[in-house]
PDB file of C-alpha atoms in Angstrom:
ATOM      1  CA  LEU A  24       0.000   0.000   0.000  1.00 47.00           C
ATOM      2  CA  ASP A  25       2.827   2.421   0.733  1.00 48.00           C
ATOM      3  CA  SER A  26       3.686   2.556  -2.974  1.00 45.00           C
ATOM      4  CA  ILE A  27       0.342   4.313  -3.592  1.00 48.00           C
ATOM      5  CA  ARG A  28       0.620   8.115  -3.467  1.00 60.00           C
ATOM      6  CA  LEU A  29      -2.863   8.461  -2.054  1.00 78.00           C
ATOM      7  CA  GLY A  30      -4.055   8.672   1.518  1.00 87.00           C
ATOM      8  CA  ILE A  31      -6.112   5.539   2.064  1.00 90.00           C
ATOM      9  CA  GLY A  32      -7.479   4.049   5.257  1.00 91.00           C
ATOM     10  CA  PHE A  33      -9.501   0.855   5.693  1.00 93.00           C
ATOM     11  CA  LEU A  34     -11.924   0.744   8.635  1.00 93.00           C
ATOM     12  CA  ASP A  35     -13.923  -2.229   9.909  1.00 93.00           C
ATOM     13  CA  PRO A  36     -17.691  -1.988  10.623  1.00 92.00           C
ATOM     14  CA  GLN A  37     -16.901  -0.573  14.072  1.00 94.00           C
ATOM     15  CA  LEU A  38     -14.752   2.122  12.394  1.00 93.00           C
ATOM     16  CA  ARG A  39     -11.563   0.630  13.757  1.00 95.00           C
ATOM     17  CA  ILE A  40      -8.382   0.936  11.741  1.00 94.00           C
ATOM     18  CA  ARG A  41      -7.425  -2.097   9.686  1.00 93.00           C
ATOM     19  CA  ARG A  42      -4.826  -0.737   7.262  1.00 92.00           C
ATOM     20  CA  PHE A  43      -3.605   2.601   5.964  1.00 92.00           C
ATOM     21  CA  THR A  44      -1.103   4.054   3.504  1.00 90.00           C
ATOM     22  CA  ARG A  45       1.760   6.351   4.412  1.00 89.00           C
ATOM     23  CA  ASP A  46      -0.015   9.391   2.963  1.00 89.00           C
ATOM     24  CA  ALA A  47      -2.988   8.786   5.262  1.00 90.00           C
ATOM     25  CA  THR A  48      -0.744  10.039   8.075  1.00 91.00           C
ATOM     26  CA  LEU A  49      -1.015  13.507   6.481  1.00 90.00           C
ATOM     27  CA  ILE A  50      -4.702  13.499   7.467  1.00 91.00           C
ATOM     28  CA  TYR A  51      -4.589  11.531  10.731  1.00 91.00           C
ATOM     29  CA  ARG A  52      -1.684  11.068  13.131  1.00 91.00           C
ATOM     30  CA  LEU A  53      -1.481   7.346  12.529  1.00 92.00           C
ATOM     31  CA  GLN A  54       1.249   4.942  13.587  1.00 91.00           C
ATOM     32  CA  GLY A  55       1.702   1.234  13.018  1.00 89.00           C
ATOM     33  CA  THR A  56       0.593   0.536  16.586  1.00 92.00           C
ATOM     34  CA  ASP A  57      -2.796   2.133  15.843  1.00 92.00           C
ATOM     35  CA  ILE A  58      -4.068  -0.915  13.945  1.00 94.00           C
ATOM     36  CA  GLY A  59      -7.222  -2.054  15.715  1.00 93.00           C
ATOM     37  CA  ARG A  60      -7.867   1.286  17.395  1.00 93.00           C
ATOM     38  CA  ALA A  61     -11.014   3.319  16.745  1.00 93.00           C
ATOM     39  CA  LEU A  62     -10.434   6.153  14.294  1.00 92.00           C
ATOM     40  CA  ALA A  63     -12.305   8.392  16.737  1.00 91.00           C
ATOM     41  CA  ASP A  64      -9.363   8.012  19.128  1.00 92.00           C
ATOM     42  CA  ILE A  65      -6.835   9.269  16.567  1.00 91.00           C
ATOM     43  CA  ARG A  66      -6.097  12.961  16.364  1.00 90.00           C
ATOM     44  CA  SER A  67      -6.631  14.455  12.924  1.00 89.00           C
ATOM     45  CA  GLU A  68      -4.726  17.228  11.141  1.00 90.00           C
ATOM     46  CA  LEU A  69      -7.941  18.713   9.779  1.00 89.00           C
ATOM     47  CA  GLN A  70      -9.051  22.302  10.172  1.00 86.00           C
ATOM     48  CA  GLY A  71     -12.211  22.706  12.213  1.00 77.00           C
ATOM     49  CA  GLU A  72     -14.467  19.860  13.250  1.00 75.00           C
ATOM     50  CA  ASP A  73     -13.755  16.418  11.832  1.00 79.00           C
ATOM     51  CA  GLU A  74     -16.967  15.360  10.069  1.00 87.00           C
ATOM     52  CA  LEU A  75     -15.433  12.339   8.355  1.00 90.00           C
ATOM     53  CA  LEU A  76     -16.396   9.906  11.114  1.00 88.00           C
ATOM     54  CA  GLY A  77     -20.038  10.849  10.762  1.00 91.00           C
ATOM     55  CA  ASP A  78     -19.709  10.442   6.997  1.00 92.00           C
ATOM     56  CA  ALA A  79     -18.125   7.007   7.453  1.00 93.00           C
ATOM     57  CA  GLN A  80     -20.969   5.837   9.678  1.00 93.00           C
ATOM     58  CA  ARG A  81     -23.520   7.143   7.181  1.00 93.00           C
ATOM     59  CA  VAL A  82     -21.800   5.238   4.371  1.00 93.00           C
ATOM     60  CA  LEU A  83     -21.955   2.063   6.463  1.00 91.00           C
ATOM     61  CA  ASP A  84     -25.658   2.625   7.117  1.00 92.00           C
ATOM     62  CA  THR A  85     -26.679   3.551   3.570  1.00 92.00           C
ATOM     63  CA  LEU A  86     -23.905   2.040   1.385  1.00 91.00           C
ATOM     64  CA  VAL A  87     -23.914   5.347  -0.532  1.00 93.00           C
ATOM     65  CA  PRO A  88     -20.430   6.861  -1.100  1.00 94.00           C
ATOM     66  CA  VAL A  89     -19.717  10.349   0.239  1.00 93.00           C
ATOM     67  CA  GLU A  90     -17.304  12.964  -1.075  1.00 93.00           C
ATOM     68  CA  ARG A  91     -16.067  15.895   0.977  1.00 90.00           C
ATOM     69  CA  GLU A  92     -13.294  18.445   0.463  1.00 90.00           C
ATOM     70  CA  VAL A  93     -11.207  18.957   3.586  1.00 91.00           C
ATOM     71  CA  ALA A  94      -8.215  21.079   4.562  1.00 90.00           C
ATOM     72  CA  THR A  95      -5.410  20.385   6.997  1.00 91.00           C
ATOM     73  CA  ALA A  96      -3.950  22.845   9.477  1.00 88.00           C
ATOM     74  CA  ASP A  97      -0.966  23.515   7.185  1.00 88.00           C
ATOM     75  CA  GLY A  98      -3.265  24.644   4.347  1.00 88.00           C
ATOM     76  CA  GLN A  99      -3.218  21.511   2.203  1.00 90.00           C
ATOM     77  CA  ARG A 100      -6.518  20.543   0.609  1.00 91.00           C
ATOM     78  CA  TYR A 101      -7.795  17.063  -0.074  1.00 92.00           C
ATOM     79  CA  LEU A 102     -10.783  15.573  -1.807  1.00 91.00           C
ATOM     80  CA  GLY A 103     -11.959  12.806   0.477  1.00 91.00           C
ATOM     81  CA  ARG A 104     -14.074   9.922  -0.750  1.00 94.00           C
ATOM     82  CA  ILE A 105     -15.629   7.369   1.580  1.00 94.00           C
ATOM     83  CA  GLN A 106     -17.187   4.224   0.193  1.00 94.00           C
ATOM     84  CA  PRO A 107     -18.166   0.736   1.395  1.00 93.00           C
ATOM     85  CA  TYR A 108     -15.390  -1.843   1.514  1.00 88.00           C
ATOM     86  CA  ARG A 109     -16.506  -5.167   0.048  1.00 84.00           C
ATOM     87  CA  THR A 110     -14.720  -8.496   0.266  1.00 81.00           C
ATOM     88  CA  VAL A 111     -14.338 -10.811  -2.731  1.00 78.00           C
ATOM     89  CA  ASP A 112     -17.619 -12.404  -1.598  1.00 79.00           C
ATOM     90  CA  SER A 113     -19.366  -8.976  -1.769  1.00 76.00           C
ATOM     91  CA  VAL A 114     -19.691  -8.852   2.012  1.00 83.00           C
ATOM     92  CA  ILE A 115     -19.519  -5.337   3.488  1.00 87.00           C
ATOM     93  CA  ALA A 116     -16.409  -5.449   5.655  1.00 89.00           C
ATOM     94  CA  GLY A 117     -16.232  -1.738   6.518  1.00 92.00           C
ATOM     95  CA  VAL A 118     -15.404   1.464   4.676  1.00 94.00           C
ATOM     96  CA  VAL A 119     -12.492   2.879   2.716  1.00 94.00           C
ATOM     97  CA  LEU A 120     -11.383   6.486   3.149  1.00 93.00           C
ATOM     98  CA  ALA A 121      -9.334   7.839   0.244  1.00 93.00           C
ATOM     99  CA  PHE A 122      -7.785  11.305   0.103  1.00 92.00           C
ATOM    100  CA  ALA A 123      -6.471  12.917  -3.085  1.00 91.00           C
ATOM    101  CA  ASP A 124      -4.342  16.060  -2.752  1.00 90.00           C
ATOM    102  CA  VAL A 125      -6.103  18.846  -4.690  1.00 89.00           C
ATOM    103  CA  THR A 126      -4.115  21.752  -3.239  1.00 87.00           C
ATOM    104  CA  GLU A 127      -2.551  22.858  -6.516  1.00 87.00           C
ATOM    105  CA  ARG A 128      -5.835  22.542  -8.371  1.00 85.00           C
ATOM    106  CA  GLU A 129      -7.577  24.766  -5.826  1.00 84.00           C
ATOM    107  CA  ARG A 130      -4.747  27.290  -5.851  1.00 86.00           C
ATOM    108  CA  ALA A 131      -4.924  27.453  -9.638  1.00 84.00           C
ATOM    109  CA  ARG A 132      -8.685  27.931  -9.442  1.00 80.00           C
ATOM    110  CA  GLU A 133      -8.303  30.748  -6.929  1.00 80.00           C
ATOM    111  CA  ALA A 134      -5.584  32.391  -9.025  1.00 82.00           C
ATOM    112  CA  ALA A 135      -7.852  32.217 -12.072  1.00 78.00           C
ATOM    113  CA  ALA A 136     -10.683  33.776 -10.110  1.00 74.00           C
ATOM    114  CA  ARG A 137      -8.407  36.611  -8.939  1.00 77.00           C
ATOM    115  CA  ALA A 138      -7.242  37.202 -12.510  1.00 79.00           C
ATOM    116  CA  ALA A 139     -10.850  37.273 -13.636  1.00 73.00           C
ATOM    117  CA  ARG A 140     -11.686  39.910 -11.031  1.00 70.00           C
ATOM    118  CA  VAL A 141      -8.722  42.057 -12.072  1.00 77.00           C
ATOM    119  CA  LEU A 142      -9.714  41.752 -15.719  1.00 75.00           C
ATOM    120  CA  ALA A 143     -13.319  42.570 -14.938  1.00 67.00           C
ATOM    121  CA  GLN A 144     -12.368  45.633 -12.892  1.00 70.00           C
ATOM    122  CA  SER A 145     -10.075  46.907 -15.631  1.00 76.00           C
ATOM    123  CA  ILE A 146     -12.866  46.638 -18.184  1.00 72.00           C
ATOM    124  CA  VAL A 147     -15.702  48.110 -16.201  1.00 68.00           C
ATOM    125  CA  GLU A 148     -13.916  51.234 -15.022  1.00 75.00           C
ATOM    126  CA  VAL A 149     -13.457  52.585 -18.555  1.00 78.00           C
ATOM    127  CA  VAL A 150     -17.135  52.202 -19.451  1.00 79.00           C
ATOM    128  CA  PRO A 151     -19.271  55.336 -18.854  1.00 86.00           C
ATOM    129  CA  THR A 152     -22.529  53.338 -18.685  1.00 89.00           C
ATOM    130  CA  PRO A 153     -23.557  51.627 -15.417  1.00 91.00           C
ATOM    131  CA  LEU A 154     -22.026  48.160 -15.532  1.00 91.00           C
ATOM    132  CA  MET A 155     -21.844  45.247 -13.086  1.00 91.00           C
ATOM    133  CA  VAL A 156     -19.974  41.957 -13.064  1.00 88.00           C
ATOM    134  CA  LEU A 157     -21.777  39.107 -11.294  1.00 90.00           C
ATOM    135  CA  ASP A 158     -20.670  35.601 -10.440  1.00 87.00           C
ATOM    136  CA  ALA A 159     -22.603  32.464 -11.399  1.00 85.00           C
ATOM    137  CA  GLN A 160     -24.818  32.859  -8.311  1.00 89.00           C
ATOM    138  CA  MET A 161     -25.698  36.465  -9.257  1.00 92.00           C
ATOM    139  CA  ASN A 162     -23.578  37.942  -6.472  1.00 93.00           C
ATOM    140  CA  LEU A 163     -21.807  41.205  -7.260  1.00 93.00           C
ATOM    141  CA  VAL A 164     -18.113  40.792  -8.063  1.00 88.00           C
ATOM    142  CA  THR A 165     -17.509  44.387  -9.042  1.00 86.00           C
ATOM    143  CA  ALA A 166     -19.165  47.423 -10.634  1.00 90.00           C
ATOM    144  CA  ASN A 167     -17.957  50.691 -12.091  1.00 90.00           C
ATOM    145  CA  GLN A 168     -18.315  54.149 -10.636  1.00 88.00           C
ATOM    146  CA  ALA A 169     -21.009  54.993 -13.176  1.00 89.00           C
ATOM    147  CA  CYS A 170     -23.150  52.250 -11.645  1.00 90.00           C
ATOM    148  CA  PHE A 171     -22.872  53.589  -8.105  1.00 89.00           C
ATOM    149  CA  ALA A 172     -23.279  57.189  -9.267  1.00 87.00           C
ATOM    150  CA  THR A 173     -26.511  56.201 -11.030  1.00 87.00           C
ATOM    151  CA  PHE A 174     -28.055  53.716  -8.616  1.00 86.00           C
ATOM    152  CA  GLY A 175     -26.357  54.569  -5.325  1.00 86.00           C
ATOM    153  CA  GLY A 176     -24.243  52.523  -2.948  1.00 88.00           C
ATOM    154  CA  THR A 177     -20.528  51.760  -2.864  1.00 91.00           C
ATOM    155  CA  LEU A 178     -18.426  48.802  -3.896  1.00 89.00           C
ATOM    156  CA  PRO A 179     -17.302  47.872  -0.336  1.00 91.00           C
ATOM    157  CA  GLU A 180     -20.893  47.583   0.873  1.00 92.00           C
ATOM    158  CA  ALA A 181     -22.207  45.864  -2.276  1.00 93.00           C
ATOM    159  CA  ALA A 182     -19.448  43.393  -3.203  1.00 91.00           C
ATOM    160  CA  GLY A 183     -20.400  39.797  -2.532  1.00 92.00           C
ATOM    161  CA  ARG A 184     -24.092  40.544  -2.083  1.00 94.00           C
ATOM    162  CA  SER A 185     -26.816  39.194  -4.333  1.00 94.00           C
ATOM    163  CA  LEU A 186     -27.924  41.499  -7.147  1.00 94.00           C
ATOM    164  CA  PHE A 187     -31.481  41.033  -5.905  1.00 93.00           C
ATOM    165  CA  GLU A 188     -30.589  42.484  -2.488  1.00 92.00           C
ATOM    166  CA  LEU A 189     -28.990  45.652  -3.849  1.00 90.00           C
ATOM    167  CA  GLY A 190     -30.785  48.969  -3.704  1.00 86.00           C
ATOM    168  CA  GLY A 191     -33.201  47.683  -1.079  1.00 86.00           C
ATOM    169  CA  GLY A 192     -34.355  44.916  -3.423  1.00 89.00           C
ATOM    170  CA  ALA A 193     -34.982  47.240  -6.376  1.00 89.00           C
ATOM    171  CA  TRP A 194     -33.402  44.730  -8.790  1.00 92.00           C
ATOM    172  CA  ASP A 195     -35.565  41.826  -7.678  1.00 92.00           C
ATOM    173  CA  THR A 196     -38.134  42.044 -10.477  1.00 91.00           C
ATOM    174  CA  PRO A 197     -39.502  39.435 -12.893  1.00 91.00           C
ATOM    175  CA  ALA A 198     -38.067  41.343 -15.865  1.00 90.00           C
ATOM    176  CA  VAL A 199     -34.536  41.398 -14.453  1.00 91.00           C
ATOM    177  CA  ARG A 200     -34.689  37.712 -13.488  1.00 91.00           C
ATOM    178  CA  GLU A 201     -36.069  36.807 -16.921  1.00 89.00           C
ATOM    179  CA  ALA A 202     -33.275  38.739 -18.646  1.00 88.00           C
ATOM    180  CA  LEU A 203     -30.627  36.852 -16.686  1.00 88.00           C
ATOM    181  CA  GLN A 204     -32.306  33.495 -17.300  1.00 86.00           C
ATOM    182  CA  THR A 205     -32.682  34.222 -21.019  1.00 84.00           C
ATOM    183  CA  ALA A 206     -29.028  35.195 -21.290  1.00 83.00           C
ATOM    184  CA  ALA A 207     -28.012  32.019 -19.460  1.00 77.00           C
ATOM    185  CA  ALA A 208     -29.773  29.900 -22.051  1.00 78.00           C
ATOM    186  CA  ALA A 209     -28.601  31.904 -25.060  1.00 73.00           C
ATOM    187  CA  HIS A 210     -25.323  31.598 -26.940  1.00 69.00           C
ATOM    188  CA  THR A 211     -25.248  35.286 -27.835  1.00 75.00           C
ATOM    189  CA  PRO A 212     -25.390  38.450 -25.698  1.00 83.00           C
ATOM    190  CA  LEU A 213     -28.794  39.805 -24.709  1.00 84.00           C
ATOM    191  CA  THR A 214     -29.252  43.496 -25.594  1.00 86.00           C
ATOM    192  CA  ALA A 215     -31.811  46.229 -24.936  1.00 84.00           C
ATOM    193  CA  TRP A 216     -34.057  44.205 -22.632  1.00 87.00           C
ATOM    194  CA  PRO A 217     -36.681  46.502 -21.043  1.00 88.00           C
ATOM    195  CA  ALA A 218     -37.057  46.370 -17.271  1.00 88.00           C
ATOM    196  CA  THR A 219     -38.284  48.531 -14.437  1.00 87.00           C
ATOM    197  CA  LEU A 220     -36.523  48.682 -11.079  1.00 87.00           C
ATOM    198  CA  LEU A 221     -38.788  48.580  -8.045  1.00 83.00           C
ATOM    199  CA  ALA A 222     -39.549  51.685  -6.051  1.00 73.00           C
ATOM    200  CA  THR A 223     -37.448  52.207  -2.925  1.00 67.00           C
ATOM    201  CA  ALA A 224     -37.618  54.600  -0.018  1.00 61.00           C
ATOM    202  CA  SER A 225     -35.411  57.038  -1.900  1.00 60.00           C
ATOM    203  CA  GLN A 226     -36.665  56.866  -5.492  1.00 68.00           C
ATOM    204  CA  GLU A 227     -39.616  55.926  -7.668  1.00 78.00           C
ATOM    205  CA  PRO A 228     -39.729  52.937 -10.042  1.00 83.00           C
ATOM    206  CA  ARG A 229     -37.095  53.362 -12.727  1.00 84.00           C
ATOM    207  CA  ARG A 230     -37.091  52.157 -16.338  1.00 88.00           C
ATOM    208  CA  ILE A 231     -33.842  50.756 -17.717  1.00 90.00           C
ATOM    209  CA  TRP A 232     -32.495  48.874 -20.698  1.00 91.00           C
ATOM    210  CA  LEU A 233     -30.557  45.746 -19.769  1.00 90.00           C
ATOM    211  CA  SER A 234     -27.784  44.102 -21.758  1.00 91.00           C
ATOM    212  CA  VAL A 235     -26.368  40.814 -20.502  1.00 91.00           C
ATOM    213  CA  ARG A 236     -23.406  38.725 -21.597  1.00 88.00           C
ATOM    214  CA  ARG A 237     -22.259  35.523 -19.931  1.00 85.00           C
ATOM    215  CA  MET A 238     -18.496  35.017 -19.804  1.00 78.00           C
ATOM    216  CA  ARG A 239     -17.489  31.374 -19.486  1.00 70.00           C
ATOM    217  CA  ALA A 240     -14.664  30.072 -17.354  1.00 57.00           C
ATOM    218  CA  ALA A 241     -12.780  29.036 -20.488  1.00 54.00           C
ATOM    219  CA  GLU A 242     -12.703  32.702 -21.503  1.00 53.00           C
ATOM    220  CA  VAL A 243     -11.814  34.506 -18.272  1.00 50.00           C
ATOM    221  CA  GLY A 244     -11.048  31.798 -15.691  1.00 57.00           C
ATOM    222  CA  ALA A 245     -14.435  31.875 -13.939  1.00 65.00           C
ATOM    223  CA  ASP A 246     -18.112  31.924 -14.907  1.00 78.00           C
ATOM    224  CA  LEU A 247     -19.166  35.578 -14.809  1.00 83.00           C
ATOM    225  CA  VAL A 248     -22.095  37.675 -15.970  1.00 87.00           C
ATOM    226  CA  LEU A 249     -21.626  41.139 -17.457  1.00 87.00           C
ATOM    227  CA  LEU A 250     -24.690  43.300 -16.827  1.00 91.00           C
ATOM    228  CA  VAL A 251     -25.136  46.749 -18.392  1.00 91.00           C
ATOM    229  CA  ALA A 252     -28.040  48.827 -17.064  1.00 91.00           C
ATOM    230  CA  ASP A 253     -28.755  51.898 -19.188  1.00 89.00           C
ATOM    231  CA  PRO A 254     -31.359  54.195 -17.571  1.00 87.00           C
ATOM    232  CA  VAL A 255     -34.172  55.301 -19.870  1.00 82.00           C
ATOM    233  CA  GLU A 256     -34.683  58.474 -17.841  1.00 67.00           C
ATOM    234  CA  PRO A 257     -33.106  60.172 -14.806  1.00 58.00           C
ATOM    235  CA  ALA A 258     -34.163  59.036 -11.367  1.00 51.00           C
ATOM    236  CA  ARG A 259     -36.772  60.998  -9.470  1.00 54.00           C
ATOM    237  CA  PRO A 260     -36.968  61.039  -5.685  1.00 53.00           C
ATOM    238  CA  ALA A 261     -39.919  59.177  -4.229  1.00 51.00           C
ATOM    239  CA  GLY A 262     -42.920  61.456  -3.939  1.00 53.00           C
ATOM    240  CA  ALA A 263     -41.570  64.028  -6.414  1.00 51.00           C
ATOM    241  CA  GLY A 264     -44.121  65.622  -8.696  1.00 50.00           C
TER     242      GLY A 264
END
């Protein structure tokens, strides 16, 4: 087993240690004398609460494999997979825990996301029309100054929040949601989509033209949505004649 560059541990039905590879010691502080001991008695190197034991018991009860990404105290990341361990006679003899090191993959993903944010910020700041960049969950990644000058707010208070929460919920309208859904299903940008922002305490309903373009991860390193909101008319304070 020690020739396998993968953290693997075999547990019996009572979740006691039967065998393990050398790399499994990167996850749990295992020694050769720990064979036969309960895994619950072994200290782990994981950040936060160790939920793997609960996963292992659930796999034993349901025979359904479980995957979970975990991180160790030194910052390494692993994709853990727990599945039933069957003998040659197809008898369930316990569970297998396998850990693949995905640290570099995650670092590359994070670097790509940072590059995408830098690229997005560079683009949006030179555009005079209100423009937002959203992530795949419709949370604000960034927006240009024209956007905040037109619709209010600041980047520090808006970044990371859902589009539909911004402006007191003014963007949470059927027309805006339909525009985003239509753009998600289309292979070409959506342009000049009419919408009306909801009234808020500070301004009346506001008509805008929406243009939406989805940017795929293959293009910019992360799935992003470019949203341009061109006001049809200037805002009026609520209650203004």
